[in-house]
Short mmCIF file of C-alpha atoms and ligand atoms in Angstrom, two decimals:
data_model
loop_
_atom_site.label_atom_id
_atom_site.label_comp_id
_atom_site.label_asym_id
_atom_site.label_seq_id
_atom_site.Cartn_x
_atom_site.Cartn_y
_atom_site.Cartn_z
CA UNK A 1 18.35 -33.13 -19.93
CA UNK A 2 19.45 -28.62 -20.74
CA UNK A 3 20.51 -27.44 -17.68
CA UNK A 4 18.26 -24.41 -17.99
CA UNK A 5 14.76 -24.03 -20.38
CA UNK A 6 15.74 -21.54 -21.56
CA UNK A 7 18.70 -19.31 -22.48
CA UNK A 8 18.99 -15.46 -23.30
CA UNK A 9 23.05 -15.24 -24.57
CA UNK A 10 24.70 -11.89 -25.79
CA UNK A 11 23.27 -8.92 -24.58
CA UNK A 12 24.18 -5.59 -22.50
CA UNK A 13 21.87 -6.10 -19.66
CA UNK A 14 21.17 -2.81 -17.84
CA UNK A 15 19.41 -2.93 -14.27
CA UNK A 16 19.15 0.48 -11.82
CA UNK A 17 22.48 0.45 -10.92
CA UNK A 18 25.17 -1.86 -13.50
CA UNK A 19 25.03 -2.48 -16.61
CA UNK A 20 27.55 -5.25 -18.26
CA UNK A 21 27.12 -7.99 -20.50
CA UNK A 22 26.29 -11.48 -19.60
CA UNK A 23 24.75 -14.97 -20.79
CA UNK A 24 21.38 -15.36 -18.17
CA UNK A 25 20.26 -19.17 -17.89
CA UNK A 26 16.77 -19.68 -16.52
CA UNK A 27 15.29 -22.35 -14.65
CA UNK A 28 11.70 -23.48 -13.56
CA UNK A 29 10.94 -19.52 -13.77
CA UNK A 30 13.68 -17.90 -12.79
CA UNK A 31 16.83 -16.45 -12.68
CA UNK A 32 19.43 -19.66 -12.38
CA UNK A 33 22.77 -18.00 -13.15
CA UNK A 34 24.30 -14.72 -15.25
CA UNK A 35 27.89 -16.01 -16.68
CA UNK A 36 29.54 -15.80 -20.65
CA UNK A 37 29.86 -18.32 -21.74
CA UNK A 38 26.37 -20.06 -21.07
CA UNK A 39 25.91 -23.36 -22.69
CA UNK A 40 22.75 -26.09 -22.05
CA UNK A 41 19.83 -25.04 -22.99
CA UNK A 42 16.46 -26.24 -23.81
CA UNK A 43 16.06 -22.66 -26.09
CA UNK A 44 18.11 -19.56 -26.73
CA UNK A 45 17.54 -16.42 -27.34
CA UNK A 46 20.36 -14.26 -29.16
CA UNK A 47 20.55 -10.51 -27.98
CA UNK A 48 23.59 -9.61 -29.43
CA UNK A 49 23.11 -5.62 -29.87
CA UNK A 50 20.37 -5.64 -27.89
CA UNK A 51 19.55 -4.67 -23.91
CA UNK A 52 18.44 -6.44 -21.68
CA UNK A 53 16.11 -5.37 -19.39
CA UNK A 54 13.98 -6.14 -16.28
CA UNK A 55 10.79 -6.69 -17.81
CA UNK A 56 8.43 -3.47 -16.96
CA UNK A 57 5.92 -2.95 -13.51
CA UNK A 58 3.07 -0.93 -14.08
CA UNK A 59 1.97 0.14 -11.13
CA UNK A 60 -1.33 2.43 -12.62
CA UNK A 61 -3.22 2.02 -14.88
CA UNK A 62 -6.98 0.80 -15.11
CA UNK A 63 -8.18 -2.31 -16.12
CA UNK A 64 -11.99 -3.94 -16.04
CA UNK A 65 -12.22 -0.50 -14.00
CA UNK A 66 -15.86 1.22 -13.23
CA UNK A 67 -15.63 4.63 -13.48
CA UNK A 68 -17.43 6.15 -10.50
CA UNK A 69 -20.66 7.46 -13.03
CA UNK A 70 -21.37 3.75 -14.01
CA UNK A 71 -18.41 4.26 -17.84
CA UNK A 72 -16.78 0.37 -18.17
CA UNK A 73 -12.67 0.47 -19.00
CA UNK A 74 -13.11 -0.80 -22.81
CA UNK A 75 -10.41 -3.32 -21.55
CA UNK A 76 -9.95 -5.86 -20.00
CA UNK A 77 -7.63 -8.68 -18.12
CA UNK A 78 -6.51 -9.75 -21.18
CA UNK A 79 -6.35 -7.27 -23.33
CA UNK A 80 -5.08 -4.86 -21.04
CA UNK A 81 -2.87 -6.52 -19.79
CA UNK A 82 -1.92 -8.57 -23.21
CA UNK A 83 -1.00 -5.03 -24.93
CA UNK A 84 1.22 -4.07 -21.02
CA UNK A 85 2.64 -7.08 -22.18
CA UNK A 86 3.88 -5.48 -26.53
CA UNK A 87 5.15 -2.30 -24.66
CA UNK A 88 7.92 -4.38 -22.37
CA UNK A 89 5.83 -4.97 -18.83
CA UNK A 90 6.09 -7.91 -16.93
CA UNK A 91 3.88 -7.33 -14.50
CA UNK A 92 1.00 -4.89 -13.70
CA UNK A 93 -0.67 -3.79 -10.79
CA UNK A 94 -4.55 -1.49 -11.76
CA UNK A 95 -6.85 -0.85 -9.01
CA UNK A 96 -9.68 -2.86 -7.79
CA UNK A 97 -12.03 0.52 -6.84
CA UNK A 98 -15.10 0.42 -3.68
CA UNK A 99 -18.21 2.10 -4.91
CA UNK A 100 -19.79 3.67 -1.44
CA UNK A 101 -22.38 0.51 -0.35
CA UNK A 102 -19.38 -1.87 -1.38
CA UNK A 103 -17.95 -4.32 1.51
CA UNK A 104 -13.63 -4.72 0.35
CA UNK A 105 -13.86 -8.12 0.34
CA UNK A 106 -16.36 -7.91 -2.95
CA UNK A 107 -14.66 -6.22 -4.51
CA UNK A 108 -11.36 -7.77 -4.23
CA UNK A 109 -13.95 -10.68 -5.19
CA UNK A 110 -14.88 -9.90 -8.50
CA UNK A 111 -10.76 -8.37 -9.02
CA UNK A 112 -9.36 -11.56 -9.12
CA UNK A 113 -12.97 -12.88 -11.70
CA UNK A 114 -11.82 -10.44 -14.54
CA UNK A 115 -8.29 -10.96 -13.69
CA UNK A 116 -6.97 -14.60 -13.33
CA UNK A 117 -8.91 -16.17 -15.75
CA UNK A 118 -8.03 -12.99 -18.04
CA UNK A 119 -4.63 -12.18 -17.19
CA UNK A 120 -0.81 -12.94 -19.33
CA UNK A 121 1.11 -11.05 -17.17
CA UNK A 122 1.37 -11.51 -13.71
CA UNK A 123 -0.60 -9.22 -11.43
CA UNK A 124 -1.65 -7.75 -8.15
CA UNK A 125 -4.09 -4.10 -7.36
CA UNK A 126 -4.09 -1.25 -5.76
CA UNK A 127 -7.60 -1.03 -4.35
CA UNK A 128 -9.62 2.24 -4.04
CA UNK A 129 -10.72 3.29 -1.08
CA UNK A 130 -14.59 5.48 -1.09
CA UNK A 131 -16.08 4.09 1.65
CA UNK A 132 -13.65 4.34 4.88
CA UNK A 133 -16.28 3.40 7.35
CA UNK A 134 -15.63 1.93 11.33
CA UNK A 135 -15.51 -2.39 8.94
CA UNK A 136 -13.52 -0.53 6.48
CA UNK A 137 -10.51 0.80 8.81
CA UNK A 138 -10.98 -1.79 11.26
CA UNK A 139 -12.29 -5.60 9.80
CA UNK A 140 -11.57 -5.61 5.89
CA UNK A 141 -8.41 -3.39 5.17
CA UNK A 142 -6.17 -5.12 7.14
CA UNK A 143 -7.80 -8.39 5.70
CA UNK A 144 -6.62 -7.14 2.07
CA UNK A 145 -3.23 -6.25 3.46
CA UNK A 146 -3.47 -10.40 4.84
CA UNK A 147 -3.98 -10.89 2.02
CA UNK A 148 -1.02 -9.33 0.12
CA UNK A 149 -3.02 -6.19 -1.39
CA UNK A 150 -1.47 -4.01 -0.02
CA UNK A 151 -1.34 -0.10 -1.39
CA UNK A 152 -4.60 1.78 -2.09
CA UNK A 153 -5.48 5.49 -3.48
CA UNK A 154 -8.06 7.49 -2.57
CA UNK A 155 -9.31 10.23 -3.83
CA UNK A 156 -8.85 14.66 -2.45
CA UNK A 157 -11.46 15.80 -5.07
CA UNK A 158 -14.20 13.92 -7.12
CA UNK A 159 -18.34 14.25 -5.16
CA UNK A 160 -18.33 10.12 -5.51
CA UNK A 161 -14.75 9.23 -3.95
CA UNK A 162 -13.39 12.18 -3.03
CA UNK A 163 -12.56 10.97 1.81
CA UNK A 164 -12.78 14.15 4.00
CA UNK A 165 -9.56 15.03 5.55
CA UNK A 166 -10.27 13.32 8.91
CA UNK A 167 -11.29 10.71 7.54
CA UNK A 168 -7.52 10.61 5.51
CA UNK A 169 -6.23 11.29 8.62
CA UNK A 170 -8.09 7.60 9.78
CA UNK A 171 -6.67 5.84 6.50
CA UNK A 172 -3.00 6.46 7.05
CA UNK A 173 -2.92 5.45 10.29
CA UNK A 174 -4.89 1.94 9.95
CA UNK A 175 -2.54 2.53 6.21
CA UNK A 176 0.79 2.36 8.95
CA UNK A 177 0.36 -0.08 11.23
CA UNK A 178 -0.52 -2.27 8.46
CA UNK A 179 2.34 -2.15 6.61
CA UNK A 180 0.85 -0.11 3.70
CA UNK A 181 1.12 3.18 1.57
CA UNK A 182 -1.61 5.14 0.51
CA UNK A 183 -1.10 6.59 -2.53
CA UNK A 184 -3.47 9.44 -3.11
CA UNK A 185 -5.46 11.77 -5.93
CA UNK A 186 -3.83 15.53 -4.65
CA UNK A 187 -6.49 17.99 -5.86
CA UNK A 188 -8.57 20.43 -4.34
CA UNK A 189 -12.37 20.37 -4.92
CA UNK A 190 -13.75 23.16 -4.07
CA UNK A 191 -11.40 24.56 -6.27
CA UNK A 192 -12.15 23.07 -9.70
CA UNK A 193 -16.39 22.66 -8.42
CA UNK A 194 -16.29 26.37 -8.27
CA UNK A 195 -14.12 26.76 -11.83
CA UNK A 196 -16.02 24.80 -13.61
CA UNK A 197 -19.55 26.47 -12.58
CA UNK A 198 -17.91 30.04 -13.23
CA UNK A 199 -15.84 28.35 -16.62
CA UNK A 200 -19.84 26.40 -17.59
CA UNK A 201 -21.65 29.89 -16.45
CA UNK A 202 -20.10 31.50 -19.17
CA UNK A 203 -20.83 29.44 -21.70
CA UNK A 204 -16.92 28.53 -21.43
CA UNK A 205 -17.89 24.34 -22.43
CA UNK A 206 -15.48 22.92 -24.82
CA UNK A 207 -12.77 20.65 -24.16
CA UNK A 208 -10.28 23.00 -24.00
CA UNK A 209 -12.00 24.01 -20.47
CA UNK A 210 -11.14 20.91 -18.58
CA UNK A 211 -6.86 22.31 -17.49
CA UNK A 212 -8.25 25.93 -16.74
CA UNK A 213 -11.19 24.45 -14.18
CA UNK A 214 -8.04 22.10 -13.10
CA UNK A 215 -5.65 24.88 -12.51
CA UNK A 216 -2.01 24.35 -11.18
CA UNK A 217 -3.03 26.03 -7.59
CA UNK A 218 -5.55 22.99 -7.02
CA UNK A 219 -2.74 20.76 -7.75
CA UNK A 220 -0.36 21.93 -4.81
CA UNK A 221 -2.79 23.32 -1.84
CA UNK A 222 -3.98 19.69 -2.35
CA UNK A 223 -0.36 18.01 -1.91
CA UNK A 224 0.98 20.55 0.01
CA UNK A 225 -2.15 19.13 3.09
CA UNK A 226 -1.19 15.40 2.44
CA UNK A 227 1.88 16.02 2.90
CA UNK A 228 1.03 17.42 6.41
CA UNK A 229 -1.13 14.54 7.36
CA UNK A 230 0.24 11.72 6.30
CA UNK A 231 4.33 13.30 7.87
CA UNK A 232 1.72 14.90 11.75
CA UNK A 233 0.73 10.54 12.75
CA UNK A 234 3.77 9.99 10.52
CA UNK A 235 2.73 7.38 7.95
CA UNK A 236 3.90 7.46 4.03
CA UNK A 237 1.94 8.41 0.76
CA UNK A 238 2.03 8.39 -3.16
CA UNK A 239 1.11 11.16 -4.27
CA UNK A 240 -0.16 10.33 -8.44
CA UNK A 241 0.77 11.11 -11.58
CA UNK A 242 2.29 14.17 -10.87
CA UNK A 243 1.68 17.00 -13.42
CA UNK A 244 2.71 20.56 -11.84
CA UNK A 245 6.20 21.88 -10.47
CA UNK A 246 5.26 22.98 -7.08
CA UNK A 247 3.89 19.94 -5.93
CA UNK A 248 6.84 17.97 -7.17
CA UNK A 249 9.15 20.97 -5.15
CA UNK A 250 7.08 20.17 -1.97
CA UNK A 251 7.45 16.24 -2.89
CA UNK A 252 11.30 17.24 -2.71
CA UNK A 253 10.62 19.24 -0.09
CA UNK A 254 9.05 16.70 2.26
CA UNK A 255 12.38 13.91 0.64
CA UNK A 256 14.59 16.49 1.99
CA UNK A 257 13.48 16.74 5.61
CA UNK A 258 13.24 12.91 5.79
CA UNK A 259 9.42 12.18 5.36
CA UNK A 260 8.34 9.53 3.68
CA UNK A 261 6.57 10.70 0.97
CA UNK A 262 6.31 9.34 -3.14
CA UNK A 263 5.73 10.42 -5.95
CA UNK A 264 5.74 9.73 -9.34
CA UNK A 265 4.00 11.08 -13.53
CA UNK A 266 2.48 10.23 -16.35
CA UNK A 267 4.06 9.88 -20.36
CA UNK A 268 0.98 12.23 -20.35
CA UNK A 269 2.79 14.94 -18.73
CA UNK A 270 5.53 14.49 -19.88
CA UNK A 271 4.71 14.35 -23.81
CA UNK A 272 1.03 16.47 -23.62
CA UNK A 273 0.48 19.33 -23.26
CA UNK A 274 -2.67 21.04 -22.76
CA UNK A 275 -2.24 22.75 -26.55
CA UNK A 276 -3.71 19.53 -28.25
CA UNK A 277 -6.45 20.19 -26.06
CA UNK A 278 -6.49 23.29 -28.10
CA UNK A 279 -9.03 21.13 -31.28
CA UNK A 280 -12.33 22.17 -33.41
CA UNK A 281 -15.23 19.73 -32.67
CA UNK A 282 -15.40 17.76 -29.59
CA UNK A 283 -11.91 15.24 -31.03
CA UNK A 284 -10.15 17.63 -27.90
CA UNK A 285 -12.60 14.41 -25.11
CA UNK A 286 -10.00 13.05 -26.05
CA UNK A 287 -6.68 14.92 -24.62
CA UNK A 288 -8.83 15.47 -20.95
CA UNK A 289 -7.33 13.58 -18.01
CA UNK A 290 -7.45 14.58 -15.61
CA UNK A 291 -4.54 16.80 -12.98
CA UNK A 292 -5.53 18.03 -16.46
CA UNK A 293 -2.71 18.22 -19.32
CA UNK A 294 0.56 21.21 -18.43
CA UNK A 295 2.78 22.81 -21.03
CA UNK A 296 5.84 23.07 -22.27
CA UNK A 297 7.96 24.19 -18.52
CA UNK A 298 5.73 21.98 -16.73
CA UNK A 299 7.32 19.02 -19.94
CA UNK A 300 11.17 19.76 -18.85
CA UNK A 301 10.73 19.90 -14.98
CA UNK A 302 9.45 16.94 -14.52
CA UNK A 303 12.33 15.79 -16.88
CA UNK A 304 14.98 16.74 -13.96
CA UNK A 305 12.31 15.67 -11.17
CA UNK A 306 12.23 12.19 -12.95
CA UNK A 307 16.64 12.24 -12.91
CA UNK A 308 16.49 14.39 -9.37
CA UNK A 309 14.86 12.09 -7.50
CA UNK A 310 11.76 13.31 -6.10
CA UNK A 311 9.71 11.19 -8.20
CA UNK A 312 10.23 7.71 -8.67
CA UNK A 313 7.67 6.49 -10.76
CA UNK A 314 6.75 6.71 -13.83
CA UNK A 315 3.38 4.84 -14.71
CA UNK A 316 1.22 4.99 -17.51
CA UNK A 317 -1.81 6.75 -16.02
CA UNK A 318 -3.88 3.68 -18.56
CA UNK A 319 -7.64 5.32 -18.59
CA UNK A 320 -8.82 3.68 -21.83
CA UNK A 321 -12.48 4.89 -22.86
CA UNK A 322 -13.00 5.35 -26.78
CA UNK A 323 -14.64 7.78 -28.49
CA UNK A 324 -17.26 6.26 -28.74
CA UNK A 325 -20.85 6.67 -26.67
CA UNK A 326 -18.80 3.76 -24.51
CA UNK A 327 -17.05 6.39 -23.40
CA UNK A 328 -14.98 10.06 -23.95
CA UNK A 329 -19.26 10.59 -25.43
CA UNK A 330 -21.31 8.82 -23.42
CA UNK A 331 -22.65 11.96 -22.20
CA UNK A 332 -24.18 12.99 -25.91
CA UNK A 333 -21.27 13.79 -28.90
CA UNK A 334 -21.34 17.40 -27.53
CA UNK A 335 -20.88 17.10 -23.79
CA UNK A 336 -20.13 19.94 -22.18
CA UNK A 337 -16.15 19.90 -20.53
CA UNK A 338 -17.05 18.92 -17.14
CA UNK A 339 -19.06 15.61 -19.14
CA UNK A 340 -16.17 13.20 -19.91
CA UNK A 341 -15.28 10.78 -19.29
CA UNK A 342 -11.61 12.01 -17.54
CA UNK A 343 -8.06 9.76 -18.46
CA UNK A 344 -5.94 8.80 -21.55
CA UNK A 345 -4.68 4.96 -23.14
CA UNK A 346 -0.99 4.24 -22.51
CA UNK A 347 -0.03 1.50 -21.00
CA UNK A 348 2.32 -0.01 -24.15
CA UNK A 349 3.61 3.29 -24.87
CA UNK A 350 4.89 4.18 -21.40
CA UNK A 351 8.21 2.86 -21.74
CA UNK A 352 8.57 3.17 -25.97
CA UNK A 353 7.73 6.27 -24.71
CA UNK A 354 10.48 7.95 -22.34
CA UNK A 355 12.80 4.84 -23.25
CA UNK A 356 12.84 7.33 -27.36
CA UNK A 357 12.43 10.14 -25.24
CA UNK A 358 15.43 9.68 -21.74
CA UNK A 359 17.21 7.25 -23.34
CA UNK A 360 18.31 7.67 -26.44
CA UNK A 361 18.04 11.03 -26.16
CA UNK A 362 19.89 11.30 -23.47
CA UNK A 363 18.26 13.23 -20.86
CA UNK A 364 18.25 9.76 -18.67
CA UNK A 365 20.52 7.30 -18.77
CA UNK A 366 19.79 3.34 -18.65
CA UNK A 367 19.60 2.20 -15.42
CA UNK A 368 17.24 4.94 -14.14
CA UNK A 369 15.68 3.84 -17.08
CA UNK A 370 15.29 0.81 -15.72
CA UNK A 371 14.99 2.44 -11.83
CA UNK A 372 11.85 4.13 -13.60
CA UNK A 373 9.80 2.20 -15.40
CA UNK A 374 10.81 -1.87 -13.04
CA UNK A 375 12.76 -1.66 -10.28
CA UNK A 376 11.39 1.97 -7.64
CA UNK A 377 8.32 0.44 -8.32
CA UNK A 378 8.80 -3.11 -7.04
CA UNK A 379 10.31 -1.92 -4.22
CA UNK A 380 7.42 0.29 -3.82
CA UNK A 381 4.70 -1.78 -3.49
CA UNK A 382 6.35 -5.22 -1.66
CA UNK A 383 7.60 -7.18 -5.04
CA UNK A 384 10.83 -6.77 -5.36
CA UNK A 385 11.76 -9.93 -4.12
CA UNK A 386 10.95 -11.13 -6.71
CA UNK A 387 10.06 -8.65 -9.65
CA UNK A 388 12.51 -5.63 -10.58
CA UNK A 389 16.40 -6.94 -11.09
CA UNK A 390 18.21 -8.70 -12.86
CA UNK A 391 19.85 -10.77 -10.65
CA UNK A 392 20.13 -14.39 -9.82
CA UNK A 393 16.95 -16.65 -7.80
CA UNK A 394 14.88 -13.33 -9.07
CA UNK A 395 12.31 -14.06 -10.55
CA UNK A 396 13.28 -14.35 -15.07
CA UNK A 397 10.83 -11.40 -16.03
CA UNK A 398 12.69 -9.63 -18.71
CA UNK A 399 12.37 -7.27 -21.56
CA UNK A 400 14.43 -8.11 -24.89
CA UNK A 401 14.56 -3.71 -26.18
CA UNK A 402 16.10 -3.19 -29.20
CA UNK A 403 17.05 0.36 -29.38
CA UNK A 404 17.81 1.12 -33.10
CA UNK A 405 13.65 -0.46 -33.38
CA UNK A 406 11.98 2.55 -35.83
CA UNK A 407 7.93 2.95 -35.00
CA UNK A 408 5.70 5.40 -35.97
CA UNK A 409 2.78 5.47 -33.52
CA UNK A 410 -0.66 4.46 -34.71
CA UNK A 411 -3.26 3.76 -32.86
CA UNK A 412 -4.18 -0.13 -35.26
CA UNK A 413 -0.81 -0.16 -34.24
CA UNK A 414 -1.71 -1.00 -30.37
CA UNK A 415 -3.27 -4.26 -28.79
CA UNK A 416 -5.57 -1.99 -26.51
CA UNK A 417 -9.29 -1.68 -26.61
CA UNK A 418 -8.88 2.06 -28.48
CA UNK A 419 -10.10 3.20 -30.93
CA UNK A 420 -7.36 5.90 -30.37
CA UNK A 421 -4.01 7.45 -29.14
CA UNK A 422 -3.05 10.23 -27.59
CA UNK A 423 0.81 9.82 -29.01
CA UNK A 424 -0.46 9.73 -32.56
CA UNK A 425 2.05 9.95 -35.33
CA UNK A 426 4.71 10.24 -32.74
CA UNK A 427 8.02 8.36 -33.69
CA UNK A 428 10.27 7.18 -31.64
CA UNK A 429 13.78 5.25 -31.37
CA UNK A 430 13.10 1.76 -29.28
CA UNK A 431 11.06 -0.63 -29.45
CA UNK A 432 10.71 -4.30 -26.03
CA UNK A 433 11.32 -7.47 -29.46
CA UNK A 434 10.70 -9.95 -26.49
CA UNK A 435 8.83 -10.15 -23.35
CA UNK A 436 8.73 -13.45 -20.20
CA UNK A 437 7.01 -13.47 -17.57
CA UNK A 438 8.86 -15.68 -14.99
CA UNK A 439 11.05 -17.34 -17.99
CA UNK A 440 7.72 -18.00 -19.90
CA UNK A 441 7.79 -16.06 -23.46
CA UNK A 442 5.12 -13.83 -23.24
CA UNK A 443 6.15 -11.49 -27.09
CA UNK A 444 7.81 -12.20 -29.43
CA UNK A 445 9.07 -10.65 -33.29
CA UNK A 446 5.87 -8.66 -32.86
CA UNK A 447 3.88 -11.44 -31.84
CA UNK A 448 1.55 -12.86 -29.03
CA UNK A 449 2.18 -15.89 -27.30
CA UNK A 450 0.59 -16.14 -24.08
CA UNK A 451 -1.95 -18.54 -22.76
CA UNK A 452 -5.03 -16.15 -22.04
CA UNK A 453 -5.10 -16.84 -17.95
CA UNK A 454 -0.74 -17.36 -17.66
CA UNK A 455 -0.97 -14.01 -14.80
CA UNK A 456 -0.27 -15.04 -11.72
CA UNK A 457 -1.77 -12.70 -8.73
CA UNK A 458 1.31 -10.86 -7.09
CA UNK A 459 1.11 -11.71 -3.30
CA UNK A 460 3.26 -7.99 -2.42
CA UNK A 461 4.71 -7.34 1.21
CA UNK A 462 4.63 -4.50 3.12
CA UNK A 463 5.64 -1.46 2.84
CA UNK A 464 9.35 -1.08 3.47
CA UNK A 465 10.22 2.37 5.49
CA UNK A 466 14.08 1.71 6.50
CA UNK A 467 15.55 4.75 6.15
CA UNK A 468 13.07 7.31 6.62
CA UNK A 469 12.84 9.96 9.90
CA UNK A 470 10.31 10.28 12.45
CA UNK A 471 7.73 12.92 11.47
CA UNK A 472 5.33 12.25 13.81
CA UNK A 473 4.11 15.62 15.00
CA UNK A 474 4.83 16.65 19.30
CA UNK A 475 0.74 16.36 19.42
CA UNK A 476 1.59 12.49 18.23
CA UNK A 477 3.61 11.51 20.66
CA UNK A 478 3.12 9.98 23.58
CA UNK A 479 7.10 12.33 26.03
CA UNK A 480 5.22 14.88 24.68
CA UNK A 481 1.87 15.30 24.58
CA UNK A 482 1.03 14.50 28.73
CA UNK A 483 1.47 10.93 28.01
CA UNK A 484 -1.38 10.64 25.89
CA UNK A 485 -1.91 7.07 23.66
CA UNK A 486 -3.11 8.10 19.47
CA UNK A 487 -2.02 5.44 18.26
N1 LIG B 501 -7.37 9.26 -11.66
C1 LIG B 501 -6.83 8.64 -12.26
O1 LIG B 501 -5.82 8.16 -11.91
N2 LIG B 501 -6.84 7.96 -13.59
C2 LIG B 501 -7.91 8.62 -14.56
C3 LIG B 501 -8.64 9.69 -14.20
C4 LIG B 501 -8.60 10.68 -12.45
O2 LIG B 501 -8.70 11.59 -11.99
ZN1 LIG B 502 -6.37 10.15 -9.89
ZN1 LIG B 503 -4.91 6.89 -12.55
#
């Protein structure tokens, strides 16, 4: 009998810290051996000349999710996970969205029904909380955390999703007490609404004005406020889709102060600009996302924030709304910018874009690439015991990259259910040619090998606060608030 189910031979392995040459022996879905000259594989893969990396962990994507206005994403858990797999991912963590009036229990049941029979990759969810009632805070969220869903997102904007600053404090404390990580969409709601009204009233309703209506300062103010609230109650907070230098700098400063503050950016802010919105007709709607696309100077500085560790996560924010009446044009063929579904696809291109523009050009190291596409997400979201690295005992979640492979991006080449890609025509160097999830080959040589529903739900661990300083405000601390017990 073969000692291993699969041996990957001769590749260059990289983790977030090390690069080395080894064979990998895989048994029962896990990495069982790392050594040179491994024999005894039931199957073998020759990875000579290839990079053997931890499978990507995509932790910001919208799959089989209704927006607050009722639009359903074009991707379900099958097409979304298949597209993620072709882009080098072994795990996905989409959102399970609570809309007002829904219980968290119902939300989780709904997403379990959507994910379990369909996902080809391992998965979990972050909850989206839009209705933080007493029951949600005291009973439902703790129940979700107990089930291993240890992160959730709130919005500081959008009338149908926004949580007040008071609610934000309640939510942060609930998360802190239960070992969960709060994620936040940080934009100042009033500033955006004021700008939208002013632009529309003056007839500036073309897609390009979407970028004007969400000023950089709206993001910066909300990030600063979020940091103030989180550190007041000493709770961890992750700012998703950071799109401004000043916002990232606020995060960097908070981290320097020892606060549990984290940041994420996305390919659209690295590889596109607001000029993409400035095209005739309604095609600019393809590039409407929030926060909006910015400028070249922001692109340049985001690379520095990724290298400096200001931003630990780089995620697609895959929000697949087609360029038709089910998505971008659901409010008619010529919608004003404020009636366009927000978001763009990118789950398959996230890692290849970063590899091509980052690793192949020398802007980031291969190890930083691994950290940004897999290891940091595993650690932040309670999965690092099993996922995000290549080491004995870990799940055999592996992406084998051909660093020389040239690909021209086309919408038809993607495996999602979309009818466009915002990155159309880009020439990429490097592509993940084989992808494994728990030792099972999911994608190989351009073909899907996985069964629908093969992915498993990942029960995640609580947020790990090791290494951060106490930041609780003196007014929240009994020694300095005349003994008031406020936690
Ligand atoms: N926020 C997201 O994270 N994705 C799509 C739209 C949005 O506002
Ligand atoms: Zn958001
Ligand atoms: Zn998103």
